[in-house]
CSV table of C-alpha atoms in Angstrom, one decimal:
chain,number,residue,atom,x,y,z
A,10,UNK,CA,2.1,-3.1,33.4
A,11,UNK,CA,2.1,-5.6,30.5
A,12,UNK,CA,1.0,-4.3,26.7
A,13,UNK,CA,-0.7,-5.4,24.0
A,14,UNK,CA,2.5,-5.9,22.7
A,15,UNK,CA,4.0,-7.6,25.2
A,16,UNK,CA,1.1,-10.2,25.1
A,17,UNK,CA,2.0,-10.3,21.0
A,18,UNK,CA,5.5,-11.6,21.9
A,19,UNK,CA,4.6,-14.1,24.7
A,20,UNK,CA,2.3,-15.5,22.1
A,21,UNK,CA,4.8,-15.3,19.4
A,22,UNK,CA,7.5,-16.9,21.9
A,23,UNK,CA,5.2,-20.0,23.0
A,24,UNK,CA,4.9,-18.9,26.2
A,25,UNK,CA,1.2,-18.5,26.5
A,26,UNK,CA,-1.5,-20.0,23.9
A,27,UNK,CA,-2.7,-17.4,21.7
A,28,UNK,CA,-6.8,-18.3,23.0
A,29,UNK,CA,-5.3,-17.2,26.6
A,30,UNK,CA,-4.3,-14.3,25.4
A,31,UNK,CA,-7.1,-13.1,24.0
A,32,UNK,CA,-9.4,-14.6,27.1
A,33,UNK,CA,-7.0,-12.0,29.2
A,34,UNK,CA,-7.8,-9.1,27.1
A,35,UNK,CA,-11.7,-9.5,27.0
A,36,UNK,CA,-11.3,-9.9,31.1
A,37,UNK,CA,-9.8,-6.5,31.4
A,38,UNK,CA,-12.5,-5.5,28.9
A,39,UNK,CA,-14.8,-6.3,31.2
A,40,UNK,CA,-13.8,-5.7,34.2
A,41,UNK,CA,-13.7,-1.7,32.8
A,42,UNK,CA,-16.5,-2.2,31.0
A,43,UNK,CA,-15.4,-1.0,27.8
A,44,UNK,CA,-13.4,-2.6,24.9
A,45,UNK,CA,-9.9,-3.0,25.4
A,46,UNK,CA,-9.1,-1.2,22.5
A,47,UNK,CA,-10.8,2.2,23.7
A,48,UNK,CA,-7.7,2.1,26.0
A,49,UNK,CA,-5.4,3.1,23.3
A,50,UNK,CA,-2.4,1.6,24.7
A,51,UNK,CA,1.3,2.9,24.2
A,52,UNK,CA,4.3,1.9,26.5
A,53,UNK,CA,6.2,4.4,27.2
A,54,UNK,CA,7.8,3.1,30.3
A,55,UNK,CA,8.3,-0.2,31.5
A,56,UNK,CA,9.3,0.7,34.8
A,57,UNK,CA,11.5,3.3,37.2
A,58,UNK,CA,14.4,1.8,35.5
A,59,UNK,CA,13.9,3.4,32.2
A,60,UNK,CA,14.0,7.0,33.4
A,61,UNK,CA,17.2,5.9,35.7
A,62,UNK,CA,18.8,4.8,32.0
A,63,UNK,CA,17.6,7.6,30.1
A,64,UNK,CA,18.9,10.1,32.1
A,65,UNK,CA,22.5,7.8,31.9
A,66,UNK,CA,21.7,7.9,28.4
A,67,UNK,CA,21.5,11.7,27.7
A,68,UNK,CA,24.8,12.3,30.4
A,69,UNK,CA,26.5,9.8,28.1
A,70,UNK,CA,25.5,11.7,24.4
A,71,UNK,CA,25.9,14.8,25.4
A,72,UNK,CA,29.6,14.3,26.1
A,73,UNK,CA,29.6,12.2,23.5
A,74,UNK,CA,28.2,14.9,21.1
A,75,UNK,CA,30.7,17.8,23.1
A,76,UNK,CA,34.2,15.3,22.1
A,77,UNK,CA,33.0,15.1,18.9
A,78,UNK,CA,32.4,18.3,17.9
A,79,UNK,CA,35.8,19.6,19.1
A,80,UNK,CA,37.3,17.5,16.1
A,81,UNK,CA,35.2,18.8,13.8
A,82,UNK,CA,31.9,20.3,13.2
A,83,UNK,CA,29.8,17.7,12.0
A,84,UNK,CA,31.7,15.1,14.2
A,85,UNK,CA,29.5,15.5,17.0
A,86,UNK,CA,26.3,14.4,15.9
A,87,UNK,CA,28.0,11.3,13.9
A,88,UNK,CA,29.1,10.2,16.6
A,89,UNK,CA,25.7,10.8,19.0
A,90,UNK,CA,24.3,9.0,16.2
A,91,UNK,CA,26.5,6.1,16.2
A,92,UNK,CA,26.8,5.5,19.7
A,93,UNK,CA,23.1,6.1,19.6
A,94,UNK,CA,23.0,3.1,17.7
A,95,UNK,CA,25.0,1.1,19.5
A,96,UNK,CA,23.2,1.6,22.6
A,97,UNK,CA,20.1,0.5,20.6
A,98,UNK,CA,21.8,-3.2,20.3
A,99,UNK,CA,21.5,-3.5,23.9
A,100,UNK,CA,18.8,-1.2,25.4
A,101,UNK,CA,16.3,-1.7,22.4
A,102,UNK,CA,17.5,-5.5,20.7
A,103,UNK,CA,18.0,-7.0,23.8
A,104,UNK,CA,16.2,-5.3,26.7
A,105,UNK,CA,13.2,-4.1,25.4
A,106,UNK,CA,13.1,-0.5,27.4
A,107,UNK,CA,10.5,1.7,25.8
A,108,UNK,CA,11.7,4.9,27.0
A,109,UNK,CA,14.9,4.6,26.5
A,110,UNK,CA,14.3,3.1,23.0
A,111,UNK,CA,12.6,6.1,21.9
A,112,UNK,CA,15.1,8.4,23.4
A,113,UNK,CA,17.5,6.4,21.3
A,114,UNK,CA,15.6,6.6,18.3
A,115,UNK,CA,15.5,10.6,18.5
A,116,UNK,CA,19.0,10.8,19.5
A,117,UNK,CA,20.1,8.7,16.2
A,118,UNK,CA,18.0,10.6,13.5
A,119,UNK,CA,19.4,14.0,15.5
A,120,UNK,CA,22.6,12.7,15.2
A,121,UNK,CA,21.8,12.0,11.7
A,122,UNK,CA,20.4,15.2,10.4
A,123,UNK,CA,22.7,17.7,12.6
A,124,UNK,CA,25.6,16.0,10.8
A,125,UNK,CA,24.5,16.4,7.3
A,126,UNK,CA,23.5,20.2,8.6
A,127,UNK,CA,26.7,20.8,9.9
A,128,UNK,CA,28.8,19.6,7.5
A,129,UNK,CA,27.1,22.0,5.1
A,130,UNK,CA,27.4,25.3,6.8
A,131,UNK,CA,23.9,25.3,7.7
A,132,UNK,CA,24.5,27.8,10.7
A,133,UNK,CA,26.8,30.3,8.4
A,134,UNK,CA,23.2,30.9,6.5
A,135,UNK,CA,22.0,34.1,8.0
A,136,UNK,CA,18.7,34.1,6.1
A,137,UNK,CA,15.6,31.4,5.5
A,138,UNK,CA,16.5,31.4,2.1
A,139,UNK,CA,16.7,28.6,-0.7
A,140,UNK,CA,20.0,27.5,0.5
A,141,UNK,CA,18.9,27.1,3.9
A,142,UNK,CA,15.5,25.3,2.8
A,143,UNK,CA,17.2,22.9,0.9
A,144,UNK,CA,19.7,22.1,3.6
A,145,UNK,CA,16.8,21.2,6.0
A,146,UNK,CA,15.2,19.8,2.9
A,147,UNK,CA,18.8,17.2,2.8
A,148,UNK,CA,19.1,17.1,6.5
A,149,UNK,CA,15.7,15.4,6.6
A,150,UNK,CA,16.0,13.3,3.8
A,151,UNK,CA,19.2,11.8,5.8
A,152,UNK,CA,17.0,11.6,9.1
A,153,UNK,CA,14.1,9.6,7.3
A,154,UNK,CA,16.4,7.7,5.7
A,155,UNK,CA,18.0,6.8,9.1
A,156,UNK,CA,14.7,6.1,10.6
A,157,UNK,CA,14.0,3.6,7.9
A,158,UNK,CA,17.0,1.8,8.8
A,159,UNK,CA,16.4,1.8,12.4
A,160,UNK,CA,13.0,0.5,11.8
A,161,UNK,CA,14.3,-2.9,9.6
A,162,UNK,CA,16.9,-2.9,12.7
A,163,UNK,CA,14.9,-2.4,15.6
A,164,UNK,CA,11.0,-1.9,14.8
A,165,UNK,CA,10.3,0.9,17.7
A,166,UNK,CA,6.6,1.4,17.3
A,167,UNK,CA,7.5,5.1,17.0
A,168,UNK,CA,9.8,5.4,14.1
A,169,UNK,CA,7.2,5.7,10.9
A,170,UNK,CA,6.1,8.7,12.8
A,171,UNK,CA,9.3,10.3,12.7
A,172,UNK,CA,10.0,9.4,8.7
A,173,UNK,CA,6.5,10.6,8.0
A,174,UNK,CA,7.7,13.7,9.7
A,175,UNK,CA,11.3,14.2,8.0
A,176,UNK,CA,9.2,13.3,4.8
A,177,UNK,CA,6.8,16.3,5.1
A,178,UNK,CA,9.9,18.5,6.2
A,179,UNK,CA,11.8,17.5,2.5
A,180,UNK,CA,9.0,17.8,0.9
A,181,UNK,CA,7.5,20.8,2.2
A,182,UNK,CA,11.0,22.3,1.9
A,183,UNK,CA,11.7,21.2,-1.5
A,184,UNK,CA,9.0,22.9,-2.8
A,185,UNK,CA,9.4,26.4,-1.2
A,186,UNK,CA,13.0,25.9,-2.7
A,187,UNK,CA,11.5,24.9,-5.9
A,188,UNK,CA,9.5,27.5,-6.3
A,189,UNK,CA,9.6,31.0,-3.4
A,190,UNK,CA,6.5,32.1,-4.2
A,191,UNK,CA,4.8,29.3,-2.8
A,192,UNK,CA,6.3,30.2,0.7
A,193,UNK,CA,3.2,32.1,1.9
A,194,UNK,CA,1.3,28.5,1.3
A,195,UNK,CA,3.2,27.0,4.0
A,196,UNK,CA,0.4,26.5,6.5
A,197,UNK,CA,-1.8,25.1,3.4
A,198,UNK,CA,1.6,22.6,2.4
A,199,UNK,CA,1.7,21.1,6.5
A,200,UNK,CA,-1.9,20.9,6.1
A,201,UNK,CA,-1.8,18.3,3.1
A,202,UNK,CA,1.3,17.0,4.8
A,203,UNK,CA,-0.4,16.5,7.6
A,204,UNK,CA,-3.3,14.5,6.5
A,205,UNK,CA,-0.6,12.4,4.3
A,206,UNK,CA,0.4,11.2,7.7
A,207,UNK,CA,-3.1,10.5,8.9
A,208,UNK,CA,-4.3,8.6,6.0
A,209,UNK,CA,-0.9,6.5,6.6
A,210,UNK,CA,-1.9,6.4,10.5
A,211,UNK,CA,-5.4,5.2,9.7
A,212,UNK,CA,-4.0,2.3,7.1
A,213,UNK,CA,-1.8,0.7,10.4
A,214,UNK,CA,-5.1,1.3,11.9
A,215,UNK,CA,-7.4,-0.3,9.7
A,216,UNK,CA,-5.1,-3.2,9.3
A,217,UNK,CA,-5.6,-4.0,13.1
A,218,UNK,CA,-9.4,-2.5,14.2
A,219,UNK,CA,-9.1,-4.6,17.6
A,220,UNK,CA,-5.5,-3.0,18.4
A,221,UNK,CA,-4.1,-6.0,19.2
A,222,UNK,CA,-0.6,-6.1,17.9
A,223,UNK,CA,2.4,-3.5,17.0
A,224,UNK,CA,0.2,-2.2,14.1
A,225,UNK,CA,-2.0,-0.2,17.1
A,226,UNK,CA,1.3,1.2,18.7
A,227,UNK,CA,2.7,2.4,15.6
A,228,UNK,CA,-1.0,3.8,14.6
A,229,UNK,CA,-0.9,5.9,17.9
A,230,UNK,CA,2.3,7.7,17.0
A,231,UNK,CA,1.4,8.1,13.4
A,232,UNK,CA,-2.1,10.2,15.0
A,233,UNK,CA,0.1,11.7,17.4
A,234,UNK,CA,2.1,13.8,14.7
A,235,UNK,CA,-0.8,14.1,12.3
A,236,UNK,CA,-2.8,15.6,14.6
A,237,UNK,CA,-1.1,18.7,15.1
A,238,UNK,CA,-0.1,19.4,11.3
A,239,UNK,CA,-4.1,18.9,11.0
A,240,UNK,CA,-4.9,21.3,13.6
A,241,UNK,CA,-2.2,23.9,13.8
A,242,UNK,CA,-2.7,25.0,10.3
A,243,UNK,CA,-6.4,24.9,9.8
A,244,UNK,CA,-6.6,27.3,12.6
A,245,UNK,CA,-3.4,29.6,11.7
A,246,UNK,CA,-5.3,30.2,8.1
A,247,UNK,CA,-8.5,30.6,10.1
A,248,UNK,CA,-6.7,33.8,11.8
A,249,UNK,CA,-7.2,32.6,15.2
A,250,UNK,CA,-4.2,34.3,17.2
A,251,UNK,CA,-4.0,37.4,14.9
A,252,UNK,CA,-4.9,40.7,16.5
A,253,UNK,CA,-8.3,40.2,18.0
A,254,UNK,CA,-10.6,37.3,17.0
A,255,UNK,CA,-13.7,37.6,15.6
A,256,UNK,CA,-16.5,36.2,16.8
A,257,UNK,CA,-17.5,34.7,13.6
A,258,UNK,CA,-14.1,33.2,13.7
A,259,UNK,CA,-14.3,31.8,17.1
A,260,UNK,CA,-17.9,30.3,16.2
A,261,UNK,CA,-16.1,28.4,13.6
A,262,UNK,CA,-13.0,27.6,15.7
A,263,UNK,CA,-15.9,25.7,18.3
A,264,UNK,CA,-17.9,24.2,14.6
A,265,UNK,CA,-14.1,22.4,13.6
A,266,UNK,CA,-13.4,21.5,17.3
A,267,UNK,CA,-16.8,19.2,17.3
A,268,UNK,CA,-15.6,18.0,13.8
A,269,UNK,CA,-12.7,17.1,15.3
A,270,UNK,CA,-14.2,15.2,17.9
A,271,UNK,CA,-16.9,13.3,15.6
A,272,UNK,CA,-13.7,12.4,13.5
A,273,UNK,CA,-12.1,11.3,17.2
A,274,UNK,CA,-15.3,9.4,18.0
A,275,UNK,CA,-15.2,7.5,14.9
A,276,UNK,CA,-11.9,6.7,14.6
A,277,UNK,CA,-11.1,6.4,18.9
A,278,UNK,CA,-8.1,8.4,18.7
A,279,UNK,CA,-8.0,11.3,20.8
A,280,UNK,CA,-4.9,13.3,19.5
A,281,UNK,CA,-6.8,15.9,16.9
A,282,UNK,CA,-8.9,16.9,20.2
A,283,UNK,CA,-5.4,17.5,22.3
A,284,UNK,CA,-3.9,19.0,19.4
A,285,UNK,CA,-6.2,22.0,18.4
A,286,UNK,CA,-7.5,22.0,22.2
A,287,UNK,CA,-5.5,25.2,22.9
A,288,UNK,CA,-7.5,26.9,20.2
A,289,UNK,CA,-10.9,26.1,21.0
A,290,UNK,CA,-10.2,27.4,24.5
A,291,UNK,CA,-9.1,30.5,23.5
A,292,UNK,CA,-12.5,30.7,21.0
A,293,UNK,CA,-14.3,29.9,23.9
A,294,UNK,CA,-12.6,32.7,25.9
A,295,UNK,CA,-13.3,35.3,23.3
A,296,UNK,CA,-17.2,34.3,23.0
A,297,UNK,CA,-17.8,34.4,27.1
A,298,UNK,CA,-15.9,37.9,27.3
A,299,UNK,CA,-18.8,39.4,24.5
A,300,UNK,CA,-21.5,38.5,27.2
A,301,UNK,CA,-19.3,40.9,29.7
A,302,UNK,CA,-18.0,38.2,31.7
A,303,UNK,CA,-14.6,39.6,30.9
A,304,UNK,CA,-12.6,39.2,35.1
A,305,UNK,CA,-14.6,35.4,34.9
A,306,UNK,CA,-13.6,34.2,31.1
A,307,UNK,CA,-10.4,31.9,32.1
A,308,UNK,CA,-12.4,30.5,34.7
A,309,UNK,CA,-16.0,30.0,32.9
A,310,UNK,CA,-13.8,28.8,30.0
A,311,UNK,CA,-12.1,26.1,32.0
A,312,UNK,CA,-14.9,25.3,33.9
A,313,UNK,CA,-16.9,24.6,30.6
A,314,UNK,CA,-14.5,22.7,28.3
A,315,UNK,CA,-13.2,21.0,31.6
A,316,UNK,CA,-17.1,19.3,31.9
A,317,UNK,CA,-17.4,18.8,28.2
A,318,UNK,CA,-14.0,17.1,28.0
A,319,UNK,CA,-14.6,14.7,31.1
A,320,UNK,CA,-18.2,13.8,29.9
A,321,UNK,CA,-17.3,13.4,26.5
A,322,UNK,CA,-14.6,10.6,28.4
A,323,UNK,CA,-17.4,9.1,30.2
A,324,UNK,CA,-19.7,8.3,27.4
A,325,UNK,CA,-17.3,7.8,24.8
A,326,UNK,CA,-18.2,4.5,23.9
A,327,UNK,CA,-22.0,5.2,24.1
A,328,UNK,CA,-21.5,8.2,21.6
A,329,UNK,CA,-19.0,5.9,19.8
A,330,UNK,CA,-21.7,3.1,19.1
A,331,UNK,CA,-24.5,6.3,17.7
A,332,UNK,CA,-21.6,7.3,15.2
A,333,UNK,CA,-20.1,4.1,14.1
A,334,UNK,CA,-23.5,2.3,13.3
A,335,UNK,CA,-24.0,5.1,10.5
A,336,UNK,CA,-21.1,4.5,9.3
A,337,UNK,CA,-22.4,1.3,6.9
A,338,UNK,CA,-19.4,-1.0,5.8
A,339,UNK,CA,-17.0,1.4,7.5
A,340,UNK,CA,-17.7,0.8,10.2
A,341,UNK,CA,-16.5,-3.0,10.2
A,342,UNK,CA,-12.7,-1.2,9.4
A,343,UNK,CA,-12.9,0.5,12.6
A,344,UNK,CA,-12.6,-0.3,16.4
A,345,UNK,CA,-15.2,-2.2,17.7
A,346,UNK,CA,-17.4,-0.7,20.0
A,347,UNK,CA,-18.1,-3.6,21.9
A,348,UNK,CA,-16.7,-5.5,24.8
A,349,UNK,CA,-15.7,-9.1,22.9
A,350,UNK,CA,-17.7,-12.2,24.2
C-alpha cells in the first residue's frame, strides 16, 4: 500500500511527473467514489516486515535499558535513548519503516524523560507534590525538547504530536507547581491544553485542505492527541462516571457527542468521535435503562450507536457537503468535498 506520502517523494525524487501523480489520486477517488482525502491516510505499516523489526527492536532496548541501569539509575534510559537514535539512522533515514519509526520515536523521548526523572530521584518522592510536579514538569521539557531534535533529524509525521504533548504536561505541571490551589482545575488546564493542540492540528491542516503531502500525516496525529484532552475532560467536569448519572447529564453527554460530530463533519477528522465515544455509550446506556429496559441496555445501546456510527460512515460525504456549504469562506480552508475532475 503506497501513501500520500510516498507519492510526495516519488514526485520529489523525479521518478514520476507530478500531473501523474495527481491523475492517480483522483482515480482512486473515483473508483470509491469519494475524495481521496475523506480516506484520511496514515502509514503505519509498510509491510509484515515492520512488526518482525519492531518486535527485534523492543528485545534489543529492553536489554539495552536493563545493562544500563545496573551502572547507574538514569543510565538505562540514556542509553535506550541513544541506541534509540542510532537505530533511527538506519530504520527511519534510510529505510523508511513506519512502524518501527514510531516505535523509535517513543523509545527516544522515553529514554529521554526517564533519564532526567531518574537522575532526580523522581521515584524516592512518595507524594504528588510540587517536587514531583516539577520533576514531570522537567522530564517533559527534556522529552519535547528531544522530539524537536528528532523532527529536524528525521521528520516522522508523528513527532509534533508528541512535543505538543510534553508541552501541555510542562505546562500543565508548572502551573500546579506554581500555584497548589489551582490543582482541582486540572481537568479545565488539559482542556485548554487540549484545544492548544487542536488549533495547532487544524493549522497543518489548513495548510494542506487536499491532504496531499506530510502536512496531512502530521495533522492526523496532531487530532489524534487533541481529541482526547478535548473529550476526556469536558465530560469528567460534566460528572459523567461519578456515582450515578443523571439524566439531565446524559442528555447533554448525547447534545456534545453530536457537537462533536458536526465539528468531525466539518473538519473530516474522526478522532473527537473515537475519543469521547466511550462516554456517549455509557449516556446512552443510562437513558435506555429509565424506560425499564434495564437486562436489554448493553445490547439496545450497541445496537443503536453501532447503526448511527456505520450510517453516519456511509453518508459522510453527503452530510459533509450540507455542513461545509454554510460554512462561507471557511469552507475553501477545509477538505474538499468533492471528487477532483
Amino acid at each position: 500500500m503506497y501513501s500520500d506520502s510516498d507519492l510526495d517523494q516519488a514526485v520529489s525524487a523525479g521518478v514520476l511527473p507530478a500531473h501523474l501523480a495527481a491523475a492517480f489520486r483522483d482515480h482512486v477517488a473515483g473508483l470509491r467514489a469519494t475524495p481521496a482525502v475523506d480516506e484520511e491516510h496514515f502509514r503505519f505499516l509498510t509491510g509484515f516486515n515492520d512488526l518482525f523489526v519492531t518486535i527485534a527492536i523492543t528485545l534489543l532496548l529492553v536489554a539495552v535499558a536493563q545493562i544500563g541501569g545496573l551502572v547507574a539509575d538514569w543510565a538505562g534510559g540514556a542509553a535506550v535513548a541513544a541506541m534509540s537514535w542510532v537505530l533511527a539512522l538506519y530504520f527511519t533515514a534510510r529505510r523508511r519503516m513506519a512502524l518501527p519509526s514510531i516505535v523509535l520515536l517513543l523509545t527516544f523521548v522515553g529514554g529521554i524523560a526517564a533519564a532526567v526523572l531518574a537522575s532526580i530521584g523522581f521515584m524516592a518522592i512518595r507524594v504528588v507534590d510540587s517536587a514531583a510536579l516539577v520533576a514531570i514538569g522537567l522530564a517533559g521539557a527534556a522529552a519535547g525538547t528531544g522530539a524537536a531534535l528528532h523532527w529536524r533529524r528525521f521528520s516522522v509525521p508523528i513527532t509534533p504530536a508528541i512535543a505538543a504533548v510534553a508541552a501541555v504536561a510542562l505546562v500543565v505541571s508548572l502551573i500546579i507547581a506554581a500555584v497548589p490551589a489551582a490543582k482541582p482545575l486540572t481537568w479545565v488546564l488539559l482542556l485548554v491544553g487540549g484545544m492548544a493542540v487542536f488549533g495547532y492540528a487544524m493549522r497543518w491542516d489548513m495548510s494542506d485542505p487536499r491532504r496531499e503531502t506530510r502536512c496531512a500525516d502530521v495533522a492526523f496525529w496532531l487530532h489524534l492527541v487533541a481529541a482526547p484532552m478535548i473529550a476526556h475532560p469536558i465530560f469528567q467536569l460534566l460528572g459523567v462516571f461519578e456515582d450515578r448519572l443523571a439524566l439531565g447529564t446524559a442528555l447533554l453527554v448525547l447534545l456534545m457527542y453530536m457537537l462533536f460530530a458536526l465539528v468531525a463533519l466539518a473538519i473530516d477528522r474522526r478522532a473527537l468521535l473515537v475519543s469521547s465515544l466511550i462516554y456517549v455509550l455509557y449516556a446512552l446506556s443510562t437513558l435506555i435503562r429509565t424506560t425499564g429496559a434495564v437486562a436489554m441496555s448493553t445490547a439496545l445501546t450497541a445496537l443503536v450507536i453501532g447503526a448511527a456510527l456505520l450510517s453516519l460512515s456511509a453518508f459522510w460525504q453527503t452530510i459533509r457537503v450540507s455542513i461545509v456549504t454554510r460554512l462561507g469562506r471557511l469552507a475553501t480552508r477545509l477538505p474538499p468535498v468533492q471528487s477532483r475532475a
